[in-house]
Amino acid sequence: MTADAALTGLADGWYALSLLHDRIEAHIERALQTGHHLSVREFSLLVVLSRQHDGPGGHLRMNQVADAVVLSQSATTRLVSRLEDRGLLTRYLCVDDRRGIYTDVTPPGLELLEQARPTHDAALSNALGQAAADPELAPLVAAVEAMNTASTVRRPVAASRPV
């Protein structure tokens, strides 16, 4: 196999992965918007922030939140502001470093997250099922499903993280 052929194969794999991601995200976006007036990014942010805990390293600074939801710092700030305006999040200064800002999910935010989680999970499952029927995407779906099986085997179900 020549270097060009290897790169073409790599590019084809990347294209298929990107296509799978885009299809799944669009499917979940429609379901969350219709059922809960949430975008995929908003849902992801609520999930990330709901996993915070008290103690060392338990709360994320805004730059860590941006990394976790794969957005720029400014886009993350706008996203947090939108959810804060809806009463779903709150921001406060870090007690150790007054320059640092933390963000927490409010009780209404946690309630909306719990209401939206089954919608998200059903849309994800449905989108993966549809993608599995596409021969180009089926191997990637199998890989995603294998990751889920492996993570379930490694830790108890109660401790597994939602996708």
PDB file of C-alpha atoms in Angstrom:
ATOM      1  CA  MET A   1       0.000   0.000   0.000  1.00  0.00           C
ATOM      2  CA  THR A   2       1.451   3.356  -0.954  1.00  0.00           C
ATOM      3  CA  ALA A   3       1.490   6.347   1.362  1.00  0.00           C
ATOM      4  CA  ASP A   4      -1.153   8.024  -0.810  1.00  0.00           C
ATOM      5  CA  ALA A   5      -3.449   4.986  -0.587  1.00  0.00           C
ATOM      6  CA  ALA A   6      -2.980   4.834   3.199  1.00  0.00           C
ATOM      7  CA  LEU A   7      -3.828   8.504   3.532  1.00  0.00           C
ATOM      8  CA  THR A   8      -6.860   8.093   1.285  1.00  0.00           C
ATOM      9  CA  GLY A   9      -8.042   5.194   3.464  1.00  0.00           C
ATOM     10  CA  LEU A  10      -7.462   7.299   6.559  1.00  0.00           C
ATOM     11  CA  ALA A  11      -9.375  10.199   5.022  1.00  0.00           C
ATOM     12  CA  ASP A  12     -12.242   7.857   4.094  1.00  0.00           C
ATOM     13  CA  GLY A  13     -12.371   6.603   7.688  1.00  0.00           C
ATOM     14  CA  TRP A  14     -12.383  10.152   9.000  1.00  0.00           C
ATOM     15  CA  TYR A  15     -15.181  11.071   6.572  1.00  0.00           C
ATOM     16  CA  ALA A  16     -17.276   8.124   7.749  1.00  0.00           C
ATOM     17  CA  LEU A  17     -16.681   9.030  11.406  1.00  0.00           C
ATOM     18  CA  SER A  18     -17.631  12.638  10.722  1.00  0.00           C
ATOM     19  CA  LEU A  19     -20.758  11.530   8.866  1.00  0.00           C
ATOM     20  CA  LEU A  20     -21.776   9.266  11.754  1.00  0.00           C
ATOM     21  CA  HIS A  21     -21.238  12.072  14.259  1.00  0.00           C
ATOM     22  CA  ASP A  22     -23.202  14.591  12.215  1.00  0.00           C
ATOM     23  CA  ARG A  23     -26.143  12.232  11.686  1.00  0.00           C
ATOM     24  CA  ILE A  24     -26.313  11.296  15.358  1.00  0.00           C
ATOM     25  CA  GLU A  25     -25.970  14.876  16.551  1.00  0.00           C
ATOM     26  CA  ALA A  26     -28.699  16.102  14.167  1.00  0.00           C
ATOM     27  CA  HIS A  27     -31.041  13.322  15.308  1.00  0.00           C
ATOM     28  CA  ILE A  28     -30.439  14.069  18.996  1.00  0.00           C
ATOM     29  CA  GLU A  29     -30.709  17.829  18.372  1.00  0.00           C
ATOM     30  CA  ARG A  30     -34.180  17.469  16.854  1.00  0.00           C
ATOM     31  CA  ALA A  31     -35.368  15.252  19.708  1.00  0.00           C
ATOM     32  CA  LEU A  32     -34.001  17.503  22.470  1.00  0.00           C
ATOM     33  CA  GLN A  33     -35.293  20.699  20.833  1.00  0.00           C
ATOM     34  CA  THR A  34     -38.736  19.222  20.285  1.00  0.00           C
ATOM     35  CA  GLY A  35     -39.099  17.640  23.691  1.00  0.00           C
ATOM     36  CA  HIS A  36     -37.160  19.967  25.999  1.00  0.00           C
ATOM     37  CA  HIS A  37     -36.100  23.146  24.160  1.00  0.00           C
ATOM     38  CA  LEU A  38     -32.460  22.135  24.632  1.00  0.00           C
ATOM     39  CA  SER A  39     -29.667  21.947  22.097  1.00  0.00           C
ATOM     40  CA  VAL A  40     -27.154  19.108  22.104  1.00  0.00           C
ATOM     41  CA  ARG A  41     -24.513  21.555  23.399  1.00  0.00           C
ATOM     42  CA  GLU A  42     -26.804  22.719  26.206  1.00  0.00           C
ATOM     43  CA  PHE A  43     -27.563  19.133  27.178  1.00  0.00           C
ATOM     44  CA  SER A  44     -23.840  18.262  27.088  1.00  0.00           C
ATOM     45  CA  LEU A  45     -23.013  21.231  29.282  1.00  0.00           C
ATOM     46  CA  LEU A  46     -25.651  20.222  31.837  1.00  0.00           C
ATOM     47  CA  VAL A  47     -24.262  16.663  31.853  1.00  0.00           C
ATOM     48  CA  VAL A  48     -20.663  17.842  32.339  1.00  0.00           C
ATOM     49  CA  LEU A  49     -21.576  20.246  35.128  1.00  0.00           C
ATOM     50  CA  SER A  50     -23.877  17.743  36.851  1.00  0.00           C
ATOM     51  CA  ARG A  51     -20.865  15.446  37.345  1.00  0.00           C
ATOM     52  CA  GLN A  52     -19.030  17.974  39.500  1.00  0.00           C
ATOM     53  CA  HIS A  53     -18.509  17.166  43.159  1.00  0.00           C
ATOM     54  CA  ASP A  54     -17.280  18.786  46.343  1.00  0.00           C
ATOM     55  CA  GLY A  55     -13.640  18.371  47.238  1.00  0.00           C
ATOM     56  CA  PRO A  56     -10.351  18.881  45.411  1.00  0.00           C
ATOM     57  CA  GLY A  57     -10.769  18.988  41.653  1.00  0.00           C
ATOM     58  CA  GLY A  58     -14.508  18.637  41.957  1.00  0.00           C
ATOM     59  CA  HIS A  59     -15.514  21.848  40.218  1.00  0.00           C
ATOM     60  CA  LEU A  60     -14.528  22.956  36.749  1.00  0.00           C
ATOM     61  CA  ARG A  61     -13.314  26.406  35.790  1.00  0.00           C
ATOM     62  CA  MET A  62     -14.718  27.927  32.621  1.00  0.00           C
ATOM     63  CA  ASN A  63     -11.669  26.915  30.537  1.00  0.00           C
ATOM     64  CA  GLN A  64     -12.115  23.301  31.702  1.00  0.00           C
ATOM     65  CA  VAL A  65     -15.810  23.468  30.844  1.00  0.00           C
ATOM     66  CA  ALA A  66     -14.908  24.767  27.364  1.00  0.00           C
ATOM     67  CA  ASP A  67     -12.564  21.813  26.864  1.00  0.00           C
ATOM     68  CA  ALA A  68     -15.185  19.353  28.128  1.00  0.00           C
ATOM     69  CA  VAL A  69     -17.908  20.552  25.737  1.00  0.00           C
ATOM     70  CA  VAL A  70     -15.444  21.160  22.883  1.00  0.00           C
ATOM     71  CA  LEU A  71     -16.204  24.839  22.377  1.00  0.00           C
ATOM     72  CA  SER A  72     -14.104  27.972  22.377  1.00  0.00           C
ATOM     73  CA  GLN A  73     -13.908  29.966  25.605  1.00  0.00           C
ATOM     74  CA  SER A  74     -16.170  32.689  24.188  1.00  0.00           C
ATOM     75  CA  ALA A  75     -18.751  30.226  22.827  1.00  0.00           C
ATOM     76  CA  THR A  76     -18.795  28.466  26.207  1.00  0.00           C
ATOM     77  CA  THR A  77     -19.349  31.769  27.993  1.00  0.00           C
ATOM     78  CA  ARG A  78     -22.294  32.550  25.689  1.00  0.00           C
ATOM     79  CA  LEU A  79     -23.721  29.058  26.230  1.00  0.00           C
ATOM     80  CA  VAL A  80     -23.385  29.343  30.013  1.00  0.00           C
ATOM     81  CA  SER A  81     -24.992  32.799  29.915  1.00  0.00           C
ATOM     82  CA  ARG A  82     -27.995  31.492  27.946  1.00  0.00           C
ATOM     83  CA  LEU A  83     -28.560  28.678  30.438  1.00  0.00           C
ATOM     84  CA  GLU A  84     -27.978  31.016  33.368  1.00  0.00           C
ATOM     85  CA  ASP A  85     -30.628  33.392  31.951  1.00  0.00           C
ATOM     86  CA  ARG A  86     -33.026  30.418  31.881  1.00  0.00           C
ATOM     87  CA  GLY A  87     -32.244  29.683  35.545  1.00  0.00           C
ATOM     88  CA  LEU A  88     -30.579  26.347  34.737  1.00  0.00           C
ATOM     89  CA  LEU A  89     -27.053  27.325  35.804  1.00  0.00           C
ATOM     90  CA  THR A  90     -25.412  29.657  38.272  1.00  0.00           C
ATOM     91  CA  ARG A  91     -21.880  31.097  38.312  1.00  0.00           C
ATOM     92  CA  TYR A  92     -19.800  32.042  41.326  1.00  0.00           C
ATOM     93  CA  LEU A  93     -16.248  33.051  42.167  1.00  0.00           C
ATOM     94  CA  CYS A  94     -13.734  30.436  43.282  1.00  0.00           C
ATOM     95  CA  VAL A  95     -12.946  30.903  46.996  1.00  0.00           C
ATOM     96  CA  ASP A  96      -9.257  29.992  46.484  1.00  0.00           C
ATOM     97  CA  ASP A  97      -8.709  32.251  43.479  1.00  0.00           C
ATOM     98  CA  ARG A  98     -11.089  35.179  43.091  1.00  0.00           C
ATOM     99  CA  ARG A  99     -10.223  35.335  39.378  1.00  0.00           C
ATOM    100  CA  GLY A 100     -11.606  31.840  38.809  1.00  0.00           C
ATOM    101  CA  ILE A 101     -15.275  31.309  38.029  1.00  0.00           C
ATOM    102  CA  TYR A 102     -17.182  28.098  38.639  1.00  0.00           C
ATOM    103  CA  THR A 103     -20.532  27.132  37.193  1.00  0.00           C
ATOM    104  CA  ASP A 104     -23.096  24.856  38.846  1.00  0.00           C
ATOM    105  CA  VAL A 105     -26.338  23.331  37.661  1.00  0.00           C
ATOM    106  CA  THR A 106     -29.341  24.647  39.595  1.00  0.00           C
ATOM    107  CA  PRO A 107     -32.136  22.364  40.844  1.00  0.00           C
ATOM    108  CA  PRO A 108     -34.316  23.322  37.835  1.00  0.00           C
ATOM    109  CA  GLY A 109     -31.342  22.528  35.580  1.00  0.00           C
ATOM    110  CA  LEU A 110     -30.918  19.108  37.176  1.00  0.00           C
ATOM    111  CA  GLU A 111     -34.640  18.469  36.809  1.00  0.00           C
ATOM    112  CA  LEU A 112     -34.571  19.383  33.112  1.00  0.00           C
ATOM    113  CA  LEU A 113     -31.494  17.208  32.620  1.00  0.00           C
ATOM    114  CA  GLU A 114     -33.239  14.213  34.172  1.00  0.00           C
ATOM    115  CA  GLN A 115     -36.320  14.821  32.020  1.00  0.00           C
ATOM    116  CA  ALA A 116     -34.202  15.166  28.873  1.00  0.00           C
ATOM    117  CA  ARG A 117     -31.867  12.210  29.512  1.00  0.00           C
ATOM    118  CA  PRO A 118     -34.348   9.506  28.317  1.00  0.00           C
ATOM    119  CA  THR A 119     -35.063  11.567  25.180  1.00  0.00           C
ATOM    120  CA  HIS A 120     -31.342  11.902  24.511  1.00  0.00           C
ATOM    121  CA  ASP A 121     -30.670   8.216  25.113  1.00  0.00           C
ATOM    122  CA  ALA A 122     -33.579   7.068  22.927  1.00  0.00           C
ATOM    123  CA  ALA A 123     -32.526   9.428  20.106  1.00  0.00           C
ATOM    124  CA  LEU A 124     -28.932   8.193  20.361  1.00  0.00           C
ATOM    125  CA  SER A 125     -30.036   4.564  20.247  1.00  0.00           C
ATOM    126  CA  ASN A 126     -32.353   5.248  17.308  1.00  0.00           C
ATOM    127  CA  ALA A 127     -29.675   7.148  15.381  1.00  0.00           C
ATOM    128  CA  LEU A 128     -27.139   4.371  15.961  1.00  0.00           C
ATOM    129  CA  GLY A 129     -29.688   1.811  14.783  1.00  0.00           C
ATOM    130  CA  GLN A 130     -30.292   3.759  11.580  1.00  0.00           C
ATOM    131  CA  ALA A 131     -26.556   4.193  11.004  1.00  0.00           C
ATOM    132  CA  ALA A 132     -25.924   0.479  11.541  1.00  0.00           C
ATOM    133  CA  ALA A 133     -27.994  -0.188   8.412  1.00  0.00           C
ATOM    134  CA  ASP A 134     -25.477   1.817   6.340  1.00  0.00           C
ATOM    135  CA  PRO A 135     -22.581  -0.496   5.321  1.00  0.00           C
ATOM    136  CA  GLU A 136     -20.127   2.418   5.444  1.00  0.00           C
ATOM    137  CA  LEU A 137     -21.110   3.332   9.007  1.00  0.00           C
ATOM    138  CA  ALA A 138     -21.872  -0.119  10.463  1.00  0.00           C
ATOM    139  CA  PRO A 139     -18.265  -0.801  11.579  1.00  0.00           C
ATOM    140  CA  LEU A 140     -18.164   2.516  13.432  1.00  0.00           C
ATOM    141  CA  VAL A 141     -21.487   1.783  15.126  1.00  0.00           C
ATOM    142  CA  ALA A 142     -20.099  -1.587  16.188  1.00  0.00           C
ATOM    143  CA  ALA A 143     -17.034   0.165  17.628  1.00  0.00           C
ATOM    144  CA  VAL A 144     -19.220   2.608  19.603  1.00  0.00           C
ATOM    145  CA  GLU A 145     -21.346  -0.256  20.901  1.00  0.00           C
ATOM    146  CA  ALA A 146     -18.200  -2.226  21.842  1.00  0.00           C
ATOM    147  CA  MET A 147     -16.965   0.782  23.857  1.00  0.00           C
ATOM    148  CA  ASN A 148     -20.245   0.802  25.753  1.00  0.00           C
ATOM    149  CA  THR A 149     -20.009  -2.929  26.436  1.00  0.00           C
ATOM    150  CA  ALA A 150     -16.397  -2.581  27.611  1.00  0.00           C
ATOM    151  CA  SER A 151     -17.228   0.315  29.953  1.00  0.00           C
ATOM    152  CA  THR A 152     -20.178  -1.603  31.418  1.00  0.00           C
ATOM    153  CA  VAL A 153     -17.939  -4.605  32.105  1.00  0.00           C
ATOM    154  CA  ARG A 154     -15.239  -2.462  33.772  1.00  0.00           C
ATOM    155  CA  ARG A 155     -17.507  -0.675  36.241  1.00  0.00           C
ATOM    156  CA  PRO A 156     -20.883  -1.171  37.883  1.00  0.00           C
ATOM    157  CA  VAL A 157     -23.917   0.052  35.961  1.00  0.00           C
ATOM    158  CA  ALA A 158     -24.762   2.640  38.644  1.00  0.00           C
ATOM    159  CA  ALA A 159     -21.385   4.287  38.136  1.00  0.00           C
ATOM    160  CA  SER A 160     -21.479   4.326  34.340  1.00  0.00           C
ATOM    161  CA  ARG A 161     -21.634   7.735  32.713  1.00  0.00           C
ATOM    162  CA  PRO A 162     -24.367   8.721  30.286  1.00  0.00           C
ATOM    163  CA  VAL A 163     -23.257   9.455  26.735  1.00  0.00           C
TER     164      VAL A 163
END
